Amino acid sequence: MDTTPQDLSHLFEQLGLENSEESIEKFISSHTVPDKVLIFQSDIWNESQKSFLKESIEEDAQWSELIDHLDTQLRK
């Protein structure tokens, strides 16, 4: 069982992104997922990140709720 804390900092770490609060805020403020585009289809991700996001959502994995939260924040 994975005991990794479930927060945006750890999600960003899983995605291989800077995970400080400042870095997360900067990422969210400077990126947008367009309407009618699924979060894992967005051009803001590399192929590995897209795969992680897609698999997590499809498998309703432990990260899926945080990915949904991030998705909401990226749709301004």
PDB file of C-alpha atoms in Angstrom:
ATOM      1  CA  MET A   1       0.000   0.000   0.000  1.00  0.00           C
ATOM      2  CA  ASP A   2       1.327   3.414  -1.003  1.00  0.00           C
ATOM      3  CA  THR A   3       1.398   5.779   1.960  1.00  0.00           C
ATOM      4  CA  THR A   4       2.485   8.855  -0.024  1.00  0.00           C
ATOM      5  CA  PRO A   5       0.569  11.901   1.209  1.00  0.00           C
ATOM      6  CA  GLN A   6      -2.125  13.019  -1.199  1.00  0.00           C
ATOM      7  CA  ASP A   7      -1.568  16.703  -1.898  1.00  0.00           C
ATOM      8  CA  LEU A   8      -0.626  18.858  -4.883  1.00  0.00           C
ATOM      9  CA  SER A   9       2.999  18.968  -3.803  1.00  0.00           C
ATOM     10  CA  HIS A  10       3.301  15.188  -4.057  1.00  0.00           C
ATOM     11  CA  LEU A  11       1.274  15.075  -7.284  1.00  0.00           C
ATOM     12  CA  PHE A  12       3.704  17.545  -8.848  1.00  0.00           C
ATOM     13  CA  GLU A  13       6.572  15.405  -7.559  1.00  0.00           C
ATOM     14  CA  GLN A  14       4.992  12.359  -9.241  1.00  0.00           C
ATOM     15  CA  LEU A  15       4.790  14.384 -12.453  1.00  0.00           C
ATOM     16  CA  GLY A  16       8.470  15.310 -12.182  1.00  0.00           C
ATOM     17  CA  LEU A  17       7.710  18.999 -11.694  1.00  0.00           C
ATOM     18  CA  GLU A  18       8.971  21.496  -9.142  1.00  0.00           C
ATOM     19  CA  ASN A  19       6.707  20.980  -6.152  1.00  0.00           C
ATOM     20  CA  SER A  20       7.208  24.005  -3.926  1.00  0.00           C
ATOM     21  CA  GLU A  21       4.068  26.004  -3.182  1.00  0.00           C
ATOM     22  CA  GLU A  22       5.431  28.897  -5.239  1.00  0.00           C
ATOM     23  CA  SER A  23       6.254  26.641  -8.209  1.00  0.00           C
ATOM     24  CA  ILE A  24       2.817  25.045  -8.138  1.00  0.00           C
ATOM     25  CA  GLU A  25       1.088  28.441  -8.048  1.00  0.00           C
ATOM     26  CA  LYS A  26       3.269  29.668 -10.924  1.00  0.00           C
ATOM     27  CA  PHE A  27       2.528  26.541 -12.992  1.00  0.00           C
ATOM     28  CA  ILE A  28      -1.226  26.849 -12.447  1.00  0.00           C
ATOM     29  CA  SER A  29      -1.263  30.565 -13.225  1.00  0.00           C
ATOM     30  CA  SER A  30       0.767  30.142 -16.425  1.00  0.00           C
ATOM     31  CA  HIS A  31      -0.955  27.062 -17.912  1.00  0.00           C
ATOM     32  CA  THR A  32      -4.488  26.416 -19.102  1.00  0.00           C
ATOM     33  CA  VAL A  33      -6.267  23.292 -20.285  1.00  0.00           C
ATOM     34  CA  PRO A  34      -8.650  24.269 -23.097  1.00  0.00           C
ATOM     35  CA  ASP A  35     -12.332  23.387 -23.040  1.00  0.00           C
ATOM     36  CA  LYS A  36     -13.161  20.006 -24.599  1.00  0.00           C
ATOM     37  CA  VAL A  37      -9.601  18.758 -23.990  1.00  0.00           C
ATOM     38  CA  LEU A  38      -9.062  16.125 -21.323  1.00  0.00           C
ATOM     39  CA  ILE A  39      -6.338  17.044 -18.863  1.00  0.00           C
ATOM     40  CA  PHE A  40      -4.070  14.223 -20.022  1.00  0.00           C
ATOM     41  CA  GLN A  41      -4.451  15.318 -23.655  1.00  0.00           C
ATOM     42  CA  SER A  42      -3.181  18.843 -23.013  1.00  0.00           C
ATOM     43  CA  ASP A  43       0.043  19.978 -24.646  1.00  0.00           C
ATOM     44  CA  ILE A  44       1.354  21.208 -21.295  1.00  0.00           C
ATOM     45  CA  TRP A  45       2.490  17.651 -20.434  1.00  0.00           C
ATOM     46  CA  ASN A  46       5.217  15.441 -21.828  1.00  0.00           C
ATOM     47  CA  GLU A  47       4.339  11.880 -22.886  1.00  0.00           C
ATOM     48  CA  SER A  48       5.286  10.353 -19.544  1.00  0.00           C
ATOM     49  CA  GLN A  49       3.146  12.848 -17.629  1.00  0.00           C
ATOM     50  CA  LYS A  50       0.233  12.271 -20.022  1.00  0.00           C
ATOM     51  CA  SER A  51       0.470   8.516 -19.437  1.00  0.00           C
ATOM     52  CA  PHE A  52       0.557   8.936 -15.653  1.00  0.00           C
ATOM     53  CA  LEU A  53      -2.462  11.253 -15.674  1.00  0.00           C
ATOM     54  CA  LYS A  54      -4.447   9.053 -18.067  1.00  0.00           C
ATOM     55  CA  GLU A  55      -3.741   5.820 -16.191  1.00  0.00           C
ATOM     56  CA  SER A  56      -4.500   7.397 -12.819  1.00  0.00           C
ATOM     57  CA  ILE A  57      -7.871   8.665 -14.032  1.00  0.00           C
ATOM     58  CA  GLU A  58      -8.837   5.483 -15.875  1.00  0.00           C
ATOM     59  CA  GLU A  59      -7.927   3.265 -12.923  1.00  0.00           C
ATOM     60  CA  ASP A  60      -9.488   5.666 -10.405  1.00  0.00           C
ATOM     61  CA  ALA A  61      -6.122   5.508  -8.658  1.00  0.00           C
ATOM     62  CA  GLN A  62      -5.177   7.283  -5.461  1.00  0.00           C
ATOM     63  CA  TRP A  63      -4.168  10.368  -7.477  1.00  0.00           C
ATOM     64  CA  SER A  64      -7.421  10.728  -9.424  1.00  0.00           C
ATOM     65  CA  GLU A  65      -9.113  13.088  -6.960  1.00  0.00           C
ATOM     66  CA  LEU A  66      -6.090  15.417  -6.922  1.00  0.00           C
ATOM     67  CA  ILE A  67      -5.848  15.262 -10.699  1.00  0.00           C
ATOM     68  CA  ASP A  68      -9.510  16.330 -10.873  1.00  0.00           C
ATOM     69  CA  HIS A  69      -8.704  19.198  -8.500  1.00  0.00           C
ATOM     70  CA  LEU A  70      -5.726  20.246 -10.635  1.00  0.00           C
ATOM     71  CA  ASP A  71      -7.868  19.950 -13.767  1.00  0.00           C
ATOM     72  CA  THR A  72     -10.369  22.402 -12.272  1.00  0.00           C
ATOM     73  CA  GLN A  73      -7.603  24.845 -11.395  1.00  0.00           C
ATOM     74  CA  LEU A  74      -6.165  24.688 -14.910  1.00  0.00           C
ATOM     75  CA  ARG A  75      -9.501  25.615 -16.519  1.00  0.00           C
ATOM     76  CA  LYS A  76      -9.717  29.338 -15.944  1.00  0.00           C
TER      77      LYS A  76
END
